[in-house]
PDB file of C-alpha atoms in Angstrom:
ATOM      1  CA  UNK Q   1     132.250 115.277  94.000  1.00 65.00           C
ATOM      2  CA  UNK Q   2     129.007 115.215  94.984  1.00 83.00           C
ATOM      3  CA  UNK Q   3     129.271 113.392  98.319  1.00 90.00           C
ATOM      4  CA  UNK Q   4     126.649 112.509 100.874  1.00 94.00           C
ATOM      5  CA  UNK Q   5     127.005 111.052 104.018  1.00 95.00           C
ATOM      6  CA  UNK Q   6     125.095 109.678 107.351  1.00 96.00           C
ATOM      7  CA  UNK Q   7     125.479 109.027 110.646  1.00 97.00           C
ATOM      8  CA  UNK Q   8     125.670 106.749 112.403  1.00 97.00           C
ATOM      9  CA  UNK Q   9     125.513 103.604 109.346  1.00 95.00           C
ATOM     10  CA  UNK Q  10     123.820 101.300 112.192  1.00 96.00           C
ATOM     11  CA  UNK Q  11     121.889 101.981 115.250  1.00 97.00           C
ATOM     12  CA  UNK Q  12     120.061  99.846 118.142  1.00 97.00           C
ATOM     13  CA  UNK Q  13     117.850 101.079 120.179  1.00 96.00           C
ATOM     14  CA  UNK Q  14     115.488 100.510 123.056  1.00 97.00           C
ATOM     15  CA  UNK Q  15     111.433 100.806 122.730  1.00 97.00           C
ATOM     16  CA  UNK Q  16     110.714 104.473 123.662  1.00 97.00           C
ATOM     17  CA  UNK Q  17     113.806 105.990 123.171  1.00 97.00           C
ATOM     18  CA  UNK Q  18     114.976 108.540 120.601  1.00 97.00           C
ATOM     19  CA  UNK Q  19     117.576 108.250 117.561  1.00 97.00           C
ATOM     20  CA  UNK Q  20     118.917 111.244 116.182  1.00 97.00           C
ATOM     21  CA  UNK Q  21     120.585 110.428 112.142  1.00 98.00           C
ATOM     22  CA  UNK Q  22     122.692 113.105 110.706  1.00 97.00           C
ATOM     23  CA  UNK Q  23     122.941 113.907 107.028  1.00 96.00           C
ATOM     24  CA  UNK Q  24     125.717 115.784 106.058  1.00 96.00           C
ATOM     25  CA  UNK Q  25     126.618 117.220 102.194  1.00 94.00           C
ATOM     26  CA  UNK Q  26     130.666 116.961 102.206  1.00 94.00           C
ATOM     27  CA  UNK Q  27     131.337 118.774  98.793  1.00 90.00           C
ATOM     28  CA  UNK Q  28     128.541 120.938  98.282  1.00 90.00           C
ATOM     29  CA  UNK Q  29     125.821 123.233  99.777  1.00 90.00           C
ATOM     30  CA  UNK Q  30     122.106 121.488  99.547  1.00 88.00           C
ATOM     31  CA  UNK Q  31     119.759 123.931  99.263  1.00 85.00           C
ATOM     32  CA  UNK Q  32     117.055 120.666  99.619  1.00 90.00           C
ATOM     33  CA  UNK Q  33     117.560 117.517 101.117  1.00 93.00           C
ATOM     34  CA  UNK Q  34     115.313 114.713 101.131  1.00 93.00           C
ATOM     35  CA  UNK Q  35     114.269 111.638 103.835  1.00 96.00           C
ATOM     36  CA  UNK Q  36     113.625 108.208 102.941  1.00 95.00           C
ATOM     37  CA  UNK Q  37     112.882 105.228 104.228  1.00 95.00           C
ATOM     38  CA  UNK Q  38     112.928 101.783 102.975  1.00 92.00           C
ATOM     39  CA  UNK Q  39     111.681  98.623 104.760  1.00 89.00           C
ATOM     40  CA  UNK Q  40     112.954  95.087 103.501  1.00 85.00           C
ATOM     41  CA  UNK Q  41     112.620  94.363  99.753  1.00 82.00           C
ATOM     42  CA  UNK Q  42     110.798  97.462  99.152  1.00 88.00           C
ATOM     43  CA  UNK Q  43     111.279 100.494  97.534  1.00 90.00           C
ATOM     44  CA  UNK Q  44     111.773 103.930  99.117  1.00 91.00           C
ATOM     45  CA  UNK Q  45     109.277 106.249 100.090  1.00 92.00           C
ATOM     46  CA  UNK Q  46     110.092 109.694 100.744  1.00 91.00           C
ATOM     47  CA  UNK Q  47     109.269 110.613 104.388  1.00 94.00           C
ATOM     48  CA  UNK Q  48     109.837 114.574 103.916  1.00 94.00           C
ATOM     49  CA  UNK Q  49     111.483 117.424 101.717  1.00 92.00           C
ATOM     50  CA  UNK Q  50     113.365 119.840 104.085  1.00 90.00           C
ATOM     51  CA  UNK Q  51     114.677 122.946 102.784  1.00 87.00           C
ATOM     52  CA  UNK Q  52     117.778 124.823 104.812  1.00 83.00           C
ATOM     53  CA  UNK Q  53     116.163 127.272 107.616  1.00 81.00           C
ATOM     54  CA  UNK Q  54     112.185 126.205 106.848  1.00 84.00           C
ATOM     55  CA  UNK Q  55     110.404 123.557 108.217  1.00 87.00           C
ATOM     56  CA  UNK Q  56     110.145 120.229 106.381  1.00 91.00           C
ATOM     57  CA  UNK Q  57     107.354 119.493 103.902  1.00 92.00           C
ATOM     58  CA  UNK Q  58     105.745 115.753 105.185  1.00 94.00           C
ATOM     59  CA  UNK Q  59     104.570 113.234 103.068  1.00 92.00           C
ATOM     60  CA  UNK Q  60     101.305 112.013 103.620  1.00 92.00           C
ATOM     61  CA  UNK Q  61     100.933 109.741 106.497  1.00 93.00           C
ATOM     62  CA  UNK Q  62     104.065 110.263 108.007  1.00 95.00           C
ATOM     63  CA  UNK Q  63     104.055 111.857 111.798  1.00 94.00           C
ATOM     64  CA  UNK Q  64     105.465 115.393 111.633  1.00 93.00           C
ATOM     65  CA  UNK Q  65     105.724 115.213 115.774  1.00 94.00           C
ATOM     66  CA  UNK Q  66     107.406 111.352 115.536  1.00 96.00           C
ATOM     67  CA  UNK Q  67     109.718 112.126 112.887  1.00 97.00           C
ATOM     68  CA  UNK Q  68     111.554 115.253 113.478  1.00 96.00           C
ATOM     69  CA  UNK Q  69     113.588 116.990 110.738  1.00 94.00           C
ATOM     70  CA  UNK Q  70     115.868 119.907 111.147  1.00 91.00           C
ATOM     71  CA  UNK Q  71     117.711 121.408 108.584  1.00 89.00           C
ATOM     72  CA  UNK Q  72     120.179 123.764 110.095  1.00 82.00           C
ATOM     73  CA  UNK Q  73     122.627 124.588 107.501  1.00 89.00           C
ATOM     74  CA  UNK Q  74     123.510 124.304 103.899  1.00 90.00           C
ATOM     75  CA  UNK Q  75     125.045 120.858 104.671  1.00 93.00           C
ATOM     76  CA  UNK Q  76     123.624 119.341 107.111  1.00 94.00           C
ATOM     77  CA  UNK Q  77     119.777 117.865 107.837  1.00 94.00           C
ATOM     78  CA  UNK Q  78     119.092 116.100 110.790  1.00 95.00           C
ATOM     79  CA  UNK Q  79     116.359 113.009 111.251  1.00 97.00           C
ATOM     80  CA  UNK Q  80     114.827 111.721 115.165  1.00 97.00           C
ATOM     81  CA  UNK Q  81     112.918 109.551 115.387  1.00 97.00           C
ATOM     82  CA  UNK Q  82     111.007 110.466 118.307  1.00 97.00           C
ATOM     83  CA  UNK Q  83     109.928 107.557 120.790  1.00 96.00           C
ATOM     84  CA  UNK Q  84     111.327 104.760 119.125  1.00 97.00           C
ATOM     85  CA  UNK Q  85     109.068 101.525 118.371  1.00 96.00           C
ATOM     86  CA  UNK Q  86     109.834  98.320 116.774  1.00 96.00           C
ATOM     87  CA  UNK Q  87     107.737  99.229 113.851  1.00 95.00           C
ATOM     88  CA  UNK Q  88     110.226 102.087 113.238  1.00 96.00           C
ATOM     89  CA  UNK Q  89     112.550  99.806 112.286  1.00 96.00           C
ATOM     90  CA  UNK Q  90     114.024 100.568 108.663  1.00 95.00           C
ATOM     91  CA  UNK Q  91     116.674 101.666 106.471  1.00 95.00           C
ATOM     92  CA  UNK Q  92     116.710 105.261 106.340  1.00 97.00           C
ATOM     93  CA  UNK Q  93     117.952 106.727 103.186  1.00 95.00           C
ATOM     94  CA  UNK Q  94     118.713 111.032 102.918  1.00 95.00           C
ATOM     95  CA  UNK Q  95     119.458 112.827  99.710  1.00 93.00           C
ATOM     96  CA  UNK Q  96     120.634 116.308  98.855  1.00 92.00           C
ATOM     97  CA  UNK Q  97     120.138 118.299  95.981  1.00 87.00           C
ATOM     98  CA  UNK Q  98     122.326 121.565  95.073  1.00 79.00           C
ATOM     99  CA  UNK Q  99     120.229 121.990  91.536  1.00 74.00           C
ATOM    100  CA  UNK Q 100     116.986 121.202  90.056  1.00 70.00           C
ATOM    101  CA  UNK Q 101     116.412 117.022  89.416  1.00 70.00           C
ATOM    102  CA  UNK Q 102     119.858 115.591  90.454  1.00 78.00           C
ATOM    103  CA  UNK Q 103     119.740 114.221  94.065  1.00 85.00           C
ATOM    104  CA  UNK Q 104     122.981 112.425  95.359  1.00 89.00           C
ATOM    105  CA  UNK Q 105     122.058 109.532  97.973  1.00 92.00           C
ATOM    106  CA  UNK Q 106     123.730 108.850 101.360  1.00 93.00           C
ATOM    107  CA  UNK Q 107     124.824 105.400 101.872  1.00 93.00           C
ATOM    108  CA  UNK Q 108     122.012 104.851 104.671  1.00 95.00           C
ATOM    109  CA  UNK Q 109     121.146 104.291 108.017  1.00 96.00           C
ATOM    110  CA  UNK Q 110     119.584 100.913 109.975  1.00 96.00           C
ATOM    111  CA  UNK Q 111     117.795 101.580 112.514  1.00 97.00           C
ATOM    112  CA  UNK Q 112     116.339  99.058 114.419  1.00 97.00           C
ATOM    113  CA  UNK Q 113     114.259  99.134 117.619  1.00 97.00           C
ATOM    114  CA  UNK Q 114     114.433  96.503 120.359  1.00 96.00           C
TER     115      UNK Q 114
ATOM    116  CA  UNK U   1     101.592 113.456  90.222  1.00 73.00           C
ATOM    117  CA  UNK U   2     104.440 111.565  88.753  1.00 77.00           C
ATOM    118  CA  UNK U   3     104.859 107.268  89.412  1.00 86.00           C
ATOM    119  CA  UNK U   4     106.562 104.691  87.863  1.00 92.00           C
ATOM    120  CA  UNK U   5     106.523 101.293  87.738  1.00 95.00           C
ATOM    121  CA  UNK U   6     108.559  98.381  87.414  1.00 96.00           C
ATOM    122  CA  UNK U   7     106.674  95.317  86.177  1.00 96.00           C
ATOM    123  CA  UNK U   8     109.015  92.422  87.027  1.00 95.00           C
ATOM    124  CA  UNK U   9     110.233  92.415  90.914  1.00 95.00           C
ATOM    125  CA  UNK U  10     112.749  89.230  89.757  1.00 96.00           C
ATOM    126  CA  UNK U  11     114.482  88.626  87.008  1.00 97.00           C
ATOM    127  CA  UNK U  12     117.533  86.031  86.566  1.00 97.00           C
ATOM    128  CA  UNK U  13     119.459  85.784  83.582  1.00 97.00           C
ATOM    129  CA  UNK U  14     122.645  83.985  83.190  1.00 97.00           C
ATOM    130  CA  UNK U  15     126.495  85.461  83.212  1.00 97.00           C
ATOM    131  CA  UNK U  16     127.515  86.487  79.884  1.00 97.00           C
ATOM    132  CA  UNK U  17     123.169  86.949  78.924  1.00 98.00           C
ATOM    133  CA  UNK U  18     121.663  90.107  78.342  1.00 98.00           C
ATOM    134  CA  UNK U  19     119.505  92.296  79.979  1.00 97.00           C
ATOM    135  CA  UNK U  20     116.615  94.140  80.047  1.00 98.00           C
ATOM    136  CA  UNK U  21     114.666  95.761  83.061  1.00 98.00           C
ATOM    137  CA  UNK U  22     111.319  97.715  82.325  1.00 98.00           C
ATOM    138  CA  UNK U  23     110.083 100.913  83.467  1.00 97.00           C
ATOM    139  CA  UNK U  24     107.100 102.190  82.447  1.00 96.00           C
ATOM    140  CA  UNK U  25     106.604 106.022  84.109  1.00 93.00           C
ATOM    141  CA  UNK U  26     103.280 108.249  84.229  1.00 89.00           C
ATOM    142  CA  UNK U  27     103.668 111.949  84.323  1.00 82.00           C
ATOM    143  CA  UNK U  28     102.154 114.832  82.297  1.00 72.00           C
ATOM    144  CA  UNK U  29     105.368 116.978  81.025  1.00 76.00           C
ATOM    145  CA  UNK U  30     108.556 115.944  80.318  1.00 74.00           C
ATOM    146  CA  UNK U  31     110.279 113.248  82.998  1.00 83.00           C
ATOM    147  CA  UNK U  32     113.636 113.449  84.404  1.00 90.00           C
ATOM    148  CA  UNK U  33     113.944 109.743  84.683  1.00 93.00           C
ATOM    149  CA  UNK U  34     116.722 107.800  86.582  1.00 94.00           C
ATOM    150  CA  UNK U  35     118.334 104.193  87.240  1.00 97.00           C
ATOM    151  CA  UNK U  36     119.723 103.199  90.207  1.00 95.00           C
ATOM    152  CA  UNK U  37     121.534 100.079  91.616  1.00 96.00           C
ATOM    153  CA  UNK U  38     121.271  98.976  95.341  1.00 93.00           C
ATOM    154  CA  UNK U  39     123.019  95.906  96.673  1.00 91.00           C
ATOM    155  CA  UNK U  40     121.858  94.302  99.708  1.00 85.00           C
ATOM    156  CA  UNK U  41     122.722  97.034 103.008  1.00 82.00           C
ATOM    157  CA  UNK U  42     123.600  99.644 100.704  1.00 85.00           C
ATOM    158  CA  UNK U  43     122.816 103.110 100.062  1.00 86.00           C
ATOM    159  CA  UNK U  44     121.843 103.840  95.923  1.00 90.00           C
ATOM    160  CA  UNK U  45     124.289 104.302  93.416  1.00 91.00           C
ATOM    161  CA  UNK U  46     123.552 106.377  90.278  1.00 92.00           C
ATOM    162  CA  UNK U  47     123.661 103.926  87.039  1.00 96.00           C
ATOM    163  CA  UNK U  48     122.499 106.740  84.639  1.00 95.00           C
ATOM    164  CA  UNK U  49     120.079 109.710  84.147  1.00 93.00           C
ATOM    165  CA  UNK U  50     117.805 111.357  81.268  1.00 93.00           C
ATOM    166  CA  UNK U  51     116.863 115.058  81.426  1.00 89.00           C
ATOM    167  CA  UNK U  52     116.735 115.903  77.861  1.00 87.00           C
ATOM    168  CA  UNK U  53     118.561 115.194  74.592  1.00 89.00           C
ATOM    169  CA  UNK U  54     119.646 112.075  72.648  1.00 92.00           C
ATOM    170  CA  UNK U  55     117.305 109.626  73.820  1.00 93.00           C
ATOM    171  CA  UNK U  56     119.841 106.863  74.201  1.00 97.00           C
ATOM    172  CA  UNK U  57     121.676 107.128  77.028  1.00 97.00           C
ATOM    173  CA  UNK U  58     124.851 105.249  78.252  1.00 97.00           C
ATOM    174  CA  UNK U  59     125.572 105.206  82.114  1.00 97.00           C
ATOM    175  CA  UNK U  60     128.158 103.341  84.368  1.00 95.00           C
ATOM    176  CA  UNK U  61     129.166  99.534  84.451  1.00 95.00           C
ATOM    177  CA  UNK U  62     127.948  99.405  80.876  1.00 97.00           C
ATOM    178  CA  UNK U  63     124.334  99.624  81.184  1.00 98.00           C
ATOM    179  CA  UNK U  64     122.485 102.189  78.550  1.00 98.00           C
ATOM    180  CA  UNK U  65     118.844 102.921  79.102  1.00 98.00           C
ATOM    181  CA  UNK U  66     116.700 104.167  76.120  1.00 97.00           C
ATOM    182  CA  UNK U  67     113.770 107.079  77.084  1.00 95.00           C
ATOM    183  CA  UNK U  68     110.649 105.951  74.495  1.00 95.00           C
ATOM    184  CA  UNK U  69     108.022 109.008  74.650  1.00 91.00           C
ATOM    185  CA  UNK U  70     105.571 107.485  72.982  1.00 92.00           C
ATOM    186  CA  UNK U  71     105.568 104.042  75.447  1.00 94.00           C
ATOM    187  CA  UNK U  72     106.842 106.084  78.301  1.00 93.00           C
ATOM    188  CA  UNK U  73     109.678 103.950  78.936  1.00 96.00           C
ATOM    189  CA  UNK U  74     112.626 103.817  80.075  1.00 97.00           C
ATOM    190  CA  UNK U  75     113.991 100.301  80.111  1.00 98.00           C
ATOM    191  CA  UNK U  76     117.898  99.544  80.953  1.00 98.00           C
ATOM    192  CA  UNK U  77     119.391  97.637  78.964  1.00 98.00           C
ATOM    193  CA  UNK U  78     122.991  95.753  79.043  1.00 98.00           C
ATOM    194  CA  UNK U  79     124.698  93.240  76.525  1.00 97.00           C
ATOM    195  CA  UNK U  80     126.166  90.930  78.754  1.00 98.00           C
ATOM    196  CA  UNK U  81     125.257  90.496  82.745  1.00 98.00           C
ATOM    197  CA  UNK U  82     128.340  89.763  84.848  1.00 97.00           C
ATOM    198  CA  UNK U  83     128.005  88.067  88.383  1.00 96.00           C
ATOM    199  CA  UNK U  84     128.789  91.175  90.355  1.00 95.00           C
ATOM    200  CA  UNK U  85     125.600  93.040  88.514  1.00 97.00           C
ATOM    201  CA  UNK U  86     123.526  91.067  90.692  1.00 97.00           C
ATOM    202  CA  UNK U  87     121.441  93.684  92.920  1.00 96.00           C
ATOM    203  CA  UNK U  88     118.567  95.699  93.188  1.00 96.00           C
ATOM    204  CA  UNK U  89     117.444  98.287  90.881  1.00 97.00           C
ATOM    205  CA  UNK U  90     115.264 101.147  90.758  1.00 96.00           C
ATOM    206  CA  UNK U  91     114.066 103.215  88.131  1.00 96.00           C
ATOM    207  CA  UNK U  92     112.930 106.787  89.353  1.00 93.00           C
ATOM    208  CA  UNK U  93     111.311 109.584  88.127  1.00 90.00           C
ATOM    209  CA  UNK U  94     111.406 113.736  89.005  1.00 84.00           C
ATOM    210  CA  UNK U  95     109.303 115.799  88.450  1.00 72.00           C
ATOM    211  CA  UNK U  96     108.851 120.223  87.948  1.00 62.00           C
ATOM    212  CA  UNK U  97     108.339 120.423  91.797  1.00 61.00           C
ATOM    213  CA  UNK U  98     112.305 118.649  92.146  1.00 63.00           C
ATOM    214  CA  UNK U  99     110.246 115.517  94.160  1.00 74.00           C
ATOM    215  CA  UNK U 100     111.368 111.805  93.214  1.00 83.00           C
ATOM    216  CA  UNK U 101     109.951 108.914  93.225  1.00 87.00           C
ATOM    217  CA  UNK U 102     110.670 105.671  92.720  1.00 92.00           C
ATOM    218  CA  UNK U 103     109.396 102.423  91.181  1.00 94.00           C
ATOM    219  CA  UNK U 104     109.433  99.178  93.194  1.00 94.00           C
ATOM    220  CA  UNK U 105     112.360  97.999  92.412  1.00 95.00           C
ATOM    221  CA  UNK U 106     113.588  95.276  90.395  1.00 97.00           C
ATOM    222  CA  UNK U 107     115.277  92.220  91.699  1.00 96.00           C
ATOM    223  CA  UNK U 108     118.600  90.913  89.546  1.00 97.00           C
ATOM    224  CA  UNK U 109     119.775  87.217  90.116  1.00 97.00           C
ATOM    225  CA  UNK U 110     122.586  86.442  87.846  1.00 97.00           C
ATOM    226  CA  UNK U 111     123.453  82.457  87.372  1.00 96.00           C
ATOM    227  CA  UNK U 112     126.670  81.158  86.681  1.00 92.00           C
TER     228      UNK U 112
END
């Protein structure tokens, strides 16, 4: 149990676009879900804590208007990144959490801006 | 807040060797501390967690980690290092307010 997915695993696209990544709990309702992101040989920083039906908590630094987060439902969270540049570029990482401590990871998504 | 941190970014050991990768975490109450593996593309797979309990604690692919209170540690530990254990890893601490974070990772080479 405890399954999380994303979608789409990889995704190109041009300079001043936008990128919606889905986040989806399969076998259980997240009451939290989390956004990371990770750039090469580094560790993850958490981009935002989004609880279902509020608006998402930011982390400092991080552009609430560039990086939109919606979490609509129980099981799913949604991630756009908003006008797209080649510094946006990175492996984007969401969690979910149905109880206190224990986040399950999704396998990822690369995102990379041309 | 909470942090942790991983002193050695690469370590390589041989097949067969032993291992141990150091965390070191900072955080006023008790820590919920984790280990996680990452190879290269991938998303992060749980290796083992420690909310409470015996201190000693025994996770997948035969890795144990030991929580040390008094050195606030949490160092993983496994007797003998096969090739396919070669991979990231991240130690990771939560915290009251259900946030994680995450050290910087330590980099596994394993030589044949």
């Amino acid at each position: 149990g405890a399954v999380v997915s994303q979608h789409p695993s990889r995704v190109i696209c041009k300079s001043g676009t936008s990128v919606k990544i889905e986040c989806r709990s399969l076998d259980f309702q997240a009451t939290t879900m989390f956004w990371y992101r990770q750039f090469p040989k580094q560790s993850l920083m958490l981009m935002a804590t989004s609880n279902e039906g509020s608006k998402a908590t930011y982390e400092q630094g991080v552009e609430k208007d560039k990086f939109l987060i919606n979490h609509a439902s129980l099981t799913l969270s949604t991630l756009t990144v908003t006008s797209a540049h080649p510094e946006d570029s990175s492996f984007y990482i969401c969690s979910a959490r149905n109880q206190p401590y224990e986040q399950y990871f999704g396998p990822g998504t690369r995102l990379t801006v041309t | 807040a909470q942090s942790v941190t991983q002193p050695d970014i690469h370590i390589t050991v041989s097949e067969g060797a032993s291992l141990e990768l150091r965390c070191n975490y900072s955080y006023g109450a008790t820590p919920y501390l984790f280990w996680y593996v990452q190879s290269p593309g991938q998303g992060l797979q749980l290796l083992l967690k420690y909310f409470s309990g015996d201190t000693l604690v025994q996770g997948i692919k035969g890795f144990e980690a030991e929580f040390k209170r008094s050195q606030s540690s949490f160092n993983l530990r496994k007797p003998s290092v096969h090739w396919s254990d070669a991979a990231e890893y991240f130690c990771a601490v939560g915290a009251d307010n259900n946030d994680m974070r995450f050290g910087a990772g330590t980099r596994l080479t394993v030589k044949p």
